[in-house]
Coordinates of C-alpha atoms in Angstrom, one line a residue:
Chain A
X1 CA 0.0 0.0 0.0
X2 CA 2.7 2.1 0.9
X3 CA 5.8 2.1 -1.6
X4 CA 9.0 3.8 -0.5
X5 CA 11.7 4.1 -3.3
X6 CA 14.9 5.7 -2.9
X7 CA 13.9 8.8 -1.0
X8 CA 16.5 11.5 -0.9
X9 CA 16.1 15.0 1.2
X10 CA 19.0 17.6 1.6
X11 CA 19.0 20.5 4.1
X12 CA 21.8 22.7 2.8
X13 CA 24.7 20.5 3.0
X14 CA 23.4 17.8 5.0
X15 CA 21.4 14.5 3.7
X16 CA 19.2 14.4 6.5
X17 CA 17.4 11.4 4.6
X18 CA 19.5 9.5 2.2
X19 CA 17.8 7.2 -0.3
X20 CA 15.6 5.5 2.2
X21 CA 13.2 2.7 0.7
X22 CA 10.3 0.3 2.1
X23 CA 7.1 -1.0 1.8
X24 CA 4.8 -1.2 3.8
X25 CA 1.6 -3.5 3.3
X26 CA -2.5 -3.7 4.0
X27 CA -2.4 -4.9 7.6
X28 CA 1.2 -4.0 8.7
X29 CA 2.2 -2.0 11.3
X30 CA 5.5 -0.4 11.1
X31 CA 7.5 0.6 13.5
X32 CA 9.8 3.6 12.6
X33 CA 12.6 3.9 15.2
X34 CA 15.6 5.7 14.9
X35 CA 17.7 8.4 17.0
X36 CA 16.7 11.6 17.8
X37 CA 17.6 13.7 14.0
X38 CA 17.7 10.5 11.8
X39 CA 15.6 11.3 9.4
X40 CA 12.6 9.6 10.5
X41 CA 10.4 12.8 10.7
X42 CA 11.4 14.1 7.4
X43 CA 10.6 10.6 6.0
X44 CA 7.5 10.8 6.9
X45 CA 6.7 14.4 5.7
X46 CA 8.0 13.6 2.1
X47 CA 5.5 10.5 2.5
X48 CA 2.4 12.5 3.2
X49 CA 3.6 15.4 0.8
X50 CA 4.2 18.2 3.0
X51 CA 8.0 18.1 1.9
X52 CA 9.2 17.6 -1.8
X53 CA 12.2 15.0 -2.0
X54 CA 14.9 15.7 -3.5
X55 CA 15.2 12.5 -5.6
X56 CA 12.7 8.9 -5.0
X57 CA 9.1 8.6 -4.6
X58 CA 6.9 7.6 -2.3
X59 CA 3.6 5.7 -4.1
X60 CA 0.6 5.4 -1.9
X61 CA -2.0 2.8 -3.1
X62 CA -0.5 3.4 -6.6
X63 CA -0.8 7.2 -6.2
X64 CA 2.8 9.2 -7.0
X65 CA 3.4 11.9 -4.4
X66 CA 5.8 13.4 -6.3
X67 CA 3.1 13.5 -9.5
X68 CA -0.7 13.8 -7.7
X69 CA 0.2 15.0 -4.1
X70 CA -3.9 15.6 -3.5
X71 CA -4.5 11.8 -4.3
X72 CA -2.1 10.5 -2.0
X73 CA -3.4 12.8 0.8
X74 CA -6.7 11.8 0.3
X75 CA -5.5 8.1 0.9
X76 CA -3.7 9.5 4.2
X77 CA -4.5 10.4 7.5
X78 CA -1.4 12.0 9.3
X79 CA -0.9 12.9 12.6
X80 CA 2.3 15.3 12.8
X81 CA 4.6 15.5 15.4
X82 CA 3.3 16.9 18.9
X83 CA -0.6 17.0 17.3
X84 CA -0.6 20.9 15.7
X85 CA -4.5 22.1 15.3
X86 CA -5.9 25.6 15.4
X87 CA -6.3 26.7 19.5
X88 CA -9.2 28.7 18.8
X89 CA -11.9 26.4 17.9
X90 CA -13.3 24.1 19.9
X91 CA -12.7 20.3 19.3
X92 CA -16.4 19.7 17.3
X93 CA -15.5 22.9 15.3
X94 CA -12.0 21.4 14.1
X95 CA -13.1 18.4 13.5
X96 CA -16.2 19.5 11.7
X97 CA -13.5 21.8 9.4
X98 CA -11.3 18.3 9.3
X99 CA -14.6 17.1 7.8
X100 CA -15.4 19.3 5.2
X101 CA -11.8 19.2 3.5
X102 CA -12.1 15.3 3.3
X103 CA -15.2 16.3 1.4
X104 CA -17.5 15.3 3.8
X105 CA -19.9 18.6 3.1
X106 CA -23.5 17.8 3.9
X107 CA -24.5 18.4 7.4
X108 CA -25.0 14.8 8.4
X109 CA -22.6 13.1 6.7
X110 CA -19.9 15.6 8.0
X111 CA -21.3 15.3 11.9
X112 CA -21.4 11.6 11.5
X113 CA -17.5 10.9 11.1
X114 CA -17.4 13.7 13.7
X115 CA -19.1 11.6 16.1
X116 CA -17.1 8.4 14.7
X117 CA -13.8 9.8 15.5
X118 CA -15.2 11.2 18.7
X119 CA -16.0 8.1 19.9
X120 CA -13.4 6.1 18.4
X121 CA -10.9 8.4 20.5
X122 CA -12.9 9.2 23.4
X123 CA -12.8 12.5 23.2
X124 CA -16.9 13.4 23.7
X125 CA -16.5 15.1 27.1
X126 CA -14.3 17.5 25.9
X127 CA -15.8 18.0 22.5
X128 CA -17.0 22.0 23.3
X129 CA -13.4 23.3 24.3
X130 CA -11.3 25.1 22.8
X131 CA -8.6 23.3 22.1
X132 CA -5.9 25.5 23.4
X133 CA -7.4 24.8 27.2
X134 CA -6.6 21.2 26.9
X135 CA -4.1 19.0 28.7
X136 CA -1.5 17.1 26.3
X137 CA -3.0 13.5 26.5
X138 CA -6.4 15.4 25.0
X139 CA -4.4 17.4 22.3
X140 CA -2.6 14.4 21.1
X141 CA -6.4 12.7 20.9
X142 CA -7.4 15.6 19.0
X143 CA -4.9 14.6 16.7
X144 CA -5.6 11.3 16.2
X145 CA -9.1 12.0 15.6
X146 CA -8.3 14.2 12.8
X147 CA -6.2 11.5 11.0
X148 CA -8.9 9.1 11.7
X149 CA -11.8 11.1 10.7
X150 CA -11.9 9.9 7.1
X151 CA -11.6 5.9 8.2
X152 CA -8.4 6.4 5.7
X153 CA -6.5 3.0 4.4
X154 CA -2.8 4.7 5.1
X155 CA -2.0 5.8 8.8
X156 CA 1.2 8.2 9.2
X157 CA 1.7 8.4 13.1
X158 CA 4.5 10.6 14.2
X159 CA 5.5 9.7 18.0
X160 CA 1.4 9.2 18.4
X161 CA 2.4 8.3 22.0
X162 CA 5.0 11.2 22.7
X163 CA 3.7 13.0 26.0
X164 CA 1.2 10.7 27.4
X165 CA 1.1 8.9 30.7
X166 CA 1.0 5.4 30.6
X167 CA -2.5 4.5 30.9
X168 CA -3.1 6.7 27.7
X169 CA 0.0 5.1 26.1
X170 CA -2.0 1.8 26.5
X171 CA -5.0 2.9 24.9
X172 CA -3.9 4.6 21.8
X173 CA -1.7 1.4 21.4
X174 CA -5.0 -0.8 21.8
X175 CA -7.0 1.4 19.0
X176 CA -3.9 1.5 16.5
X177 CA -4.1 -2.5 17.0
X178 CA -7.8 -2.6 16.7
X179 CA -7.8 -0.3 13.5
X180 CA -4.6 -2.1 12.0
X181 CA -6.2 -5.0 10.1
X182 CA -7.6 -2.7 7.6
X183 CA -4.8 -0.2 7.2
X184 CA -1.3 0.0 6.4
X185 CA -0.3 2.2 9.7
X186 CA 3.6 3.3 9.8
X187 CA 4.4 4.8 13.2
X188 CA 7.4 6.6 14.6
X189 CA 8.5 6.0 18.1
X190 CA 11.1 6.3 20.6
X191 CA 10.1 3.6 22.7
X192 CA 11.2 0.1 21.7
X193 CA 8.2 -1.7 24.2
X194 CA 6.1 -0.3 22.2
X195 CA 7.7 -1.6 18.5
X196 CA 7.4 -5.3 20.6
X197 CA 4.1 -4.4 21.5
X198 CA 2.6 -3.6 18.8
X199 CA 4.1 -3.6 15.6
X200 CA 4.8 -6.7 12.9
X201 CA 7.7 -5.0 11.1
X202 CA 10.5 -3.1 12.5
X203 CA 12.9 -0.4 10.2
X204 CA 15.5 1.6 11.9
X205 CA 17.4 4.4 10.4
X206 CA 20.9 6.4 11.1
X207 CA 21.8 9.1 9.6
X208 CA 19.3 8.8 7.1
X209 CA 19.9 5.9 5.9
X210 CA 17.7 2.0 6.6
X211 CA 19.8 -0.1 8.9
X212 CA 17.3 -2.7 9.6
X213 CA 14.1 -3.8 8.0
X214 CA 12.6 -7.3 10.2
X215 CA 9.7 -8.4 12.2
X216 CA 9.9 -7.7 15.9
X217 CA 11.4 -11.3 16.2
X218 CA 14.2 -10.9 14.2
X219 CA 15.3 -7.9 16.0
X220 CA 15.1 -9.6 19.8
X221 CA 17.7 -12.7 17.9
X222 CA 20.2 -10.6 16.5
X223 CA 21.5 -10.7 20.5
X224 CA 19.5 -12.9 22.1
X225 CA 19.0 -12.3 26.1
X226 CA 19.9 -8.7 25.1
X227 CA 17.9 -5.6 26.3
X228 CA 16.2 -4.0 22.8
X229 CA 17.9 -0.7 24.1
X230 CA 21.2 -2.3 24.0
X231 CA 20.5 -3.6 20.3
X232 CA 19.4 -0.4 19.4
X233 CA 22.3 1.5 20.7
X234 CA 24.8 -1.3 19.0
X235 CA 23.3 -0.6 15.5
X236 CA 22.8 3.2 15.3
X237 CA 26.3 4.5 17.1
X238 CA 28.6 1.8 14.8
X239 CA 28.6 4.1 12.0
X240 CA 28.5 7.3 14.4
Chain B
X1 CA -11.1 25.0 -6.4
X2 CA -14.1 23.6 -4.2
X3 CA -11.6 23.4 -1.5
X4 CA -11.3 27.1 -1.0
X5 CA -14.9 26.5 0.5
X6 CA -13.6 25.1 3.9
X7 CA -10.9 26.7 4.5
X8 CA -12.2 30.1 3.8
X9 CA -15.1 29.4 6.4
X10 CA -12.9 28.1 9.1
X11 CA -10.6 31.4 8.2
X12 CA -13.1 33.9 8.3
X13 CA -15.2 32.7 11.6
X14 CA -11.5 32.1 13.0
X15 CA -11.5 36.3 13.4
X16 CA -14.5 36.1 15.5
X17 CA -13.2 32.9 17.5
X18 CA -10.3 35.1 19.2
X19 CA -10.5 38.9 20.1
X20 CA -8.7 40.2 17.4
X21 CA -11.4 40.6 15.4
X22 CA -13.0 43.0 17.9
X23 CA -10.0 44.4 18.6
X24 CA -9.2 45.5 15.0
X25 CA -12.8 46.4 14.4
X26 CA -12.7 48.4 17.5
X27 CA -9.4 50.5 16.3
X28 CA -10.2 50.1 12.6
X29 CA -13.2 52.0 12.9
X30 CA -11.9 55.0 15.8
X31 CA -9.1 55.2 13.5
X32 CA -11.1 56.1 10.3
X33 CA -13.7 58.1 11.9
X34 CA -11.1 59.7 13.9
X35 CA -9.1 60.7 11.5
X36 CA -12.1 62.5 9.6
X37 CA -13.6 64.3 12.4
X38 CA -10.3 65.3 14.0
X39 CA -7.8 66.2 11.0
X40 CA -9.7 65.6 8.3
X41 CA -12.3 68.8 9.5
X42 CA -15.6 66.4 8.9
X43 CA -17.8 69.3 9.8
X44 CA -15.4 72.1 9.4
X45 CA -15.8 71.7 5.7
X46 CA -19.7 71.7 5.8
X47 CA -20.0 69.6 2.6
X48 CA -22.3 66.6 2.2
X49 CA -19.2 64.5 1.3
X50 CA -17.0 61.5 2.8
X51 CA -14.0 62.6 1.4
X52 CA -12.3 63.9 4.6
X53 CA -13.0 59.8 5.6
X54 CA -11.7 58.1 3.0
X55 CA -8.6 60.4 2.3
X56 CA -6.9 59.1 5.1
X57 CA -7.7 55.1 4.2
X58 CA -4.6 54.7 2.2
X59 CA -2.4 56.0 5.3
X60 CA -4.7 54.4 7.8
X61 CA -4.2 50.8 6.0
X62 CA -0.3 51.2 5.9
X63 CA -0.6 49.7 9.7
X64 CA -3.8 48.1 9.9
X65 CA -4.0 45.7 7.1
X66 CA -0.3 44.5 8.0
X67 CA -1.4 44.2 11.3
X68 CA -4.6 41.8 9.9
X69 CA -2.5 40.5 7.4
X70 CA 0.8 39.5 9.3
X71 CA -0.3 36.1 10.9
X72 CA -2.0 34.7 8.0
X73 CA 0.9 31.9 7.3
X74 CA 3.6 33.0 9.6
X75 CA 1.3 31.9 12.8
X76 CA 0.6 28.7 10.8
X77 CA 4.1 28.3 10.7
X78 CA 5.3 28.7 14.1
X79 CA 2.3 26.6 15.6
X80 CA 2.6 23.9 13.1
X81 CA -1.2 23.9 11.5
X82 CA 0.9 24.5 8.3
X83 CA 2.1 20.4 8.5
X84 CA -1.6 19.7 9.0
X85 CA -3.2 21.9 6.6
X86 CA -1.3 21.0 3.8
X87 CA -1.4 17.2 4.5
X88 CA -4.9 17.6 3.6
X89 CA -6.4 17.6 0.4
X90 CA -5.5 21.1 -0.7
X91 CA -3.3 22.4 -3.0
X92 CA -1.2 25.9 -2.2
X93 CA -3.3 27.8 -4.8
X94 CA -6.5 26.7 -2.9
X95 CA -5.1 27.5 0.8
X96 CA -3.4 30.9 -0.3
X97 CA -7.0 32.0 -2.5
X98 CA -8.8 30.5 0.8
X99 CA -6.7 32.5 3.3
X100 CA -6.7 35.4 1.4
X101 CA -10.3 35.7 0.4
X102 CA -11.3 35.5 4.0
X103 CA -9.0 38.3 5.4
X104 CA -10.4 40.1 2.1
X105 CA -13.9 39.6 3.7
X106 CA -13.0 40.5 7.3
X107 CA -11.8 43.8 5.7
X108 CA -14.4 44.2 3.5
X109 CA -16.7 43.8 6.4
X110 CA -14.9 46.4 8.7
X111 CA -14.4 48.9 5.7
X112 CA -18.8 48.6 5.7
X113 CA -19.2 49.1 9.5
X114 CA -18.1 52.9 8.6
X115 CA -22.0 52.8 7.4
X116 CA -23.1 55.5 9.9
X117 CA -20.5 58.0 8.1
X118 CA -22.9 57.6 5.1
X119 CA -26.3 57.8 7.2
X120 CA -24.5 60.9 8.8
X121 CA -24.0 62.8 5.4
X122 CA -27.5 61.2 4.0
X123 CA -28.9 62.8 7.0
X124 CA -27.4 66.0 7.1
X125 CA -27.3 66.9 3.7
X126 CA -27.7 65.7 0.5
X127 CA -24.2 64.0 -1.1
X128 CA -23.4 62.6 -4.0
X129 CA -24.1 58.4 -3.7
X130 CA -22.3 57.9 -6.8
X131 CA -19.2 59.2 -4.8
X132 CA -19.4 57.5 -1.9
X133 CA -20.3 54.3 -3.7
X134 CA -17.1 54.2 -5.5
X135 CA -15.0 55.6 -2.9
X136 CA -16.2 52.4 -1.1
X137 CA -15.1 50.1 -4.2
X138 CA -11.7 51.8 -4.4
X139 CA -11.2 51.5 -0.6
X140 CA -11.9 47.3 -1.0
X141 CA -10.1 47.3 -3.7
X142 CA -6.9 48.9 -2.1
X143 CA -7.4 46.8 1.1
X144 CA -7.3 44.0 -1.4
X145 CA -3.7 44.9 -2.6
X146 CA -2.6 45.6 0.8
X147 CA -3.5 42.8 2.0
X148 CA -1.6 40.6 -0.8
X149 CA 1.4 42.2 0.3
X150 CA 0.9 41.4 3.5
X151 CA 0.0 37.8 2.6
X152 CA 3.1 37.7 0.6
X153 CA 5.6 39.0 3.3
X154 CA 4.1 36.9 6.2
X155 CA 4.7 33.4 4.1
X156 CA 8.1 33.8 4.1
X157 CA 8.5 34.2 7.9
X158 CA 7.4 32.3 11.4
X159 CA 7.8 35.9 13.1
X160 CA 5.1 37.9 13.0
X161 CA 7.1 41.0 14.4
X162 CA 9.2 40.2 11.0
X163 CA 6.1 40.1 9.1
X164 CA 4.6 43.3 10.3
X165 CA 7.8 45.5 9.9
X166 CA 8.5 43.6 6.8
X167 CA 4.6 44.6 5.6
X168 CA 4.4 48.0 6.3
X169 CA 7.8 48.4 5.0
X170 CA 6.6 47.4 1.5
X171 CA 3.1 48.9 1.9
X172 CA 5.2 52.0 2.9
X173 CA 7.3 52.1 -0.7
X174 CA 4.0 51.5 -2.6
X175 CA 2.4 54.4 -1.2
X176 CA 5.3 56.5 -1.6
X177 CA 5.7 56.5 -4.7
X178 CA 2.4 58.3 -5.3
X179 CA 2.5 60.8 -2.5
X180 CA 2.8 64.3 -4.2
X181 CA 5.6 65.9 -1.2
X182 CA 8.1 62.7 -2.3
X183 CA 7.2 63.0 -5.8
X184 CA 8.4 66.3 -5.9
X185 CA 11.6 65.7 -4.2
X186 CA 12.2 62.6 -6.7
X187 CA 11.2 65.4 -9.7
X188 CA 14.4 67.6 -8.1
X189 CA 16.4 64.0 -9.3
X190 CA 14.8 62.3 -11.6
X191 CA 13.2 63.0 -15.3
X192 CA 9.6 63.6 -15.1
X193 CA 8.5 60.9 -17.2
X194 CA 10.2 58.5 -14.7
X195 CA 8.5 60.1 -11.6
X196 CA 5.3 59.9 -13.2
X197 CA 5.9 56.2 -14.2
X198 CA 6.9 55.3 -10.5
X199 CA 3.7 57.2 -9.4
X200 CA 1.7 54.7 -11.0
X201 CA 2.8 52.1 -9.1
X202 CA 1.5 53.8 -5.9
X203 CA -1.8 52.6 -3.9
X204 CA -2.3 56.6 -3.6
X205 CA -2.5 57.3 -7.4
X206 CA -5.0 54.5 -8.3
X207 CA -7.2 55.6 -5.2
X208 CA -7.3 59.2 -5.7
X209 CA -9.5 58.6 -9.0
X210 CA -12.3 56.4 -6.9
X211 CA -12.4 59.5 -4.4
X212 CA -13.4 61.7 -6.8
X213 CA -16.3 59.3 -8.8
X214 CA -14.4 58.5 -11.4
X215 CA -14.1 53.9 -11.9
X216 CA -11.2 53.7 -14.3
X217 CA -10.9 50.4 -15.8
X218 CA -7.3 50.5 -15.4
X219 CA -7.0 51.8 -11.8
X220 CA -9.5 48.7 -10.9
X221 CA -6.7 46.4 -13.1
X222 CA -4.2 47.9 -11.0
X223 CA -5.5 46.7 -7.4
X224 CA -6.5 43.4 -9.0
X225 CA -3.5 42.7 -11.0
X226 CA -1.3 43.6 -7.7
X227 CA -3.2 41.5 -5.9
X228 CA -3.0 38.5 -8.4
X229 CA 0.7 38.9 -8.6
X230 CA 1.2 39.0 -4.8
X231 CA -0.6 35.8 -4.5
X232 CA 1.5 34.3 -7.2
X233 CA 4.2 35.1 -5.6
X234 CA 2.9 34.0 -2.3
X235 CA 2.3 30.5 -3.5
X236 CA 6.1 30.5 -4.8
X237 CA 7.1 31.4 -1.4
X238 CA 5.1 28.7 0.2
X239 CA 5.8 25.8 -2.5
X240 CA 10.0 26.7 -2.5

């Protein structure tokens, strides 16, 4: 569903992602790990269009990004790093707007994924604030909901559990399981419990480049008895 | 293009979500009618006309339209919503029109709220509508240009103190170059034929003509094709 070839991003002098391929398939979840400036984020962004590559492609359900950047977005629902949405409006409000750009126009078709992505993230008692007067674990909700909000097949996550306390964590974990079947979900994180937990593919990149691509399986045998952290540290300082 | 719909809703009732919209309306309005009654001699001149009001609009817009103008991507930028509002279906073209037709409206909507001015005149004398009409026109069509400016300069930074200052700045030099005191001390340097074609570059030129009656066809091509070429630019800005 998700085809990754070669892609290439330059920030001045510096290949912050250096031809970086994948693919990623109908009921995968992915689990994007990587120190702290990798590349992972950027990856991401050229995936969902927001940043241009400088060379590759990224095809999403046989949509070019590079050629028809609308398609693919249509096919995605992203939630960027740290969950940005406009303060001002109230959570119905943004999510009603969320809506109506995913061409859901008419009245009851647009307050119907409302309420699905409301309930799906648990997010009705908060639904008539303003979203600048809520706590982290709310905004990062608000977040998900908008990616969700279309029932998309293609899930970007950026760190979708960055900032929540553990008993979130858990549930946001459960409902990325629940809605993985369906979807082709790629989802960057920091926390290697969580890649165990959750995810049945593995890819970790340094310096902007893939060092490994494996189930969560293969990753525990390459040092068997080994904390993950220890594995992790051993394959992105090597070349550092 | 049926994207614009969205986005310009969400824009435009965005004013009236925080208190800047009051705010500006507030000042926008003391300003204008300050300006007439105070400098301007609105009843010192005992004429039936607006003139004294809108005389002022080009000098009054040099800080108040930057002042609407300068968060329109800059704030998008430094919060983040940029990430999420072009991950959605939307192309730049759509999002800048969007954007930029809604701070149009706001304007166009606090330029109208001056409607006592005419009730005032209507009242206490009998002016010429056919004046005041097109002073109107000319005033929304200035704001217009201003405001692409604006638009312009506030895509290419997160700061909105750059934004401003960077606004007014080239708001500033486009009025300039029609005001007569610099015109004549560019006429002590330059050729007259040069001085006059600088002049018609100026926001001051073109609106002088709607003051007075008179619609030319090319002072209305002026604001528009400004405005056109702003945006243009504006989506360059954003797509680079």
């Amino acid at each position: 569903m998700i085809e990754v070839k070669g892609l290439v991003k330059h920030y001045g002098s510096k290949r912050a992602v250096d031809g970086v391929s994948f693919t990623v398939n109908r009921g995968d979840i992915l689990g994007f790990l990587g120190p702290n400036g990798a590349g992972k984020s950027t990856t991401m962004k050229m995936i969902t269009g927001f940043l241009r590559p400088n060379a590759g492609t990224a095809l999403v359900n046989g949509h070019d990004v590079t050629r028809d950047p609308v398609a693919v977005k249509k096919q995605l629902g992203y939630l960027p790093e740290s969950a940005p949405a406009y303060g001002e409006m109230t959570v119905e409000e943004f999510l009603g707007f969320i809506a109506e750009t995913r061409d859901f126009r008419a009245r009851d078709a647009r307050d119907a994924q409302v309420e699905r992505a409301l309930g799906l993230t648990q997010l009705a008692p908060v639904r008539r604030q303003t979203i600048e007067t809520l706590s982290k674990g709310y905004k990062q909700r608000v977040g998900f909901a908008q990616a969700l909000l279309h029932n998309p097949p293609v899930l970007i996550l950026d760190e979708p559990t960055d900032g929540l306390d553990p008993n979130q964590k858990n549930e946001v974990r459960a409902l990325i399981k629940n809605l993985a079947a369906e979807k082709a979900v790629v989802l960057s994180t920091h926390i290697l419990e969580e890649v165990e937990a959750i995810c049945t593919r593995v890819i970790i990149i340094s310096q902007g480049k893939v060092v490994v691509d494996e189930t969560p399986a293969q990753f525990r045998a390459r040092q068997p008895g080994a904390r993950l952290d220890a594995i992790f540290r051993s394959l992105t300082t090597s070349d550092a | 293009m049926s994207q614009i719909t969205p986005v310009f809703k969400r824009e435009f009732l965005g004013y009236f979500r925080s208190p800047v919209a009051y705010v500006f309306l507030v000042v926008f309005l003391m300003a204008s009618v300050g300006l007439a009654f105070f400098i301007g001699g609105f009843f010192r001149t005992n004429l039936a006309s607006l003139e004294s009001f809108f005389v002022f609009h080009p000098w009054l817009f040099l800080f108040l339209i930057p002042a609407a103008g300068m968060r329109l991507w800059s704030e998008e930028k430094r919060t983040g919503t940029v990430e999420l509002l072009f991950t959605l279906p939307i192309t730049t073209l759509e999002a800048v029109l969007a954007k930029f037709f809604a701070a149009w409206a706001f304007l166009t909507v606090a330029i109208l709220l001056s409607f006592p001015m005419v009730i005032t005149v209507g009242y206490l004398g009998d002016p010429d509508w056919g004046v005041i009409a097109s002073s109107y026109l000319g005033s929304i069509l200035m704001a217009g240009s201003y405001l692409g400016v604006c638009s312009l300069t506030s895509a290419l930074t997160r700061n909105q103190v750059i934004s401003f200052v960077l606004s007014v700045l080239a708001c500033l030099v486009l009025l300039f170059l029609g005001w007569s005191v610099f015109n004549s001390v560019l006429h002590s340097v330059f050729p007259v034929w040069l001085v006059d074609l600088l002049a018609n570059f100026s926001f001051a030129t073109h609106f002088n003509a709607f003051t007075k009656g008179i619609i030319d066809p090319k002072d209305v091509v002026f604001f528009l094709s400004l405005t056109g070429f702003t945006l243009f630019l504006n989506v360059v800005a954003l797509e680079r």
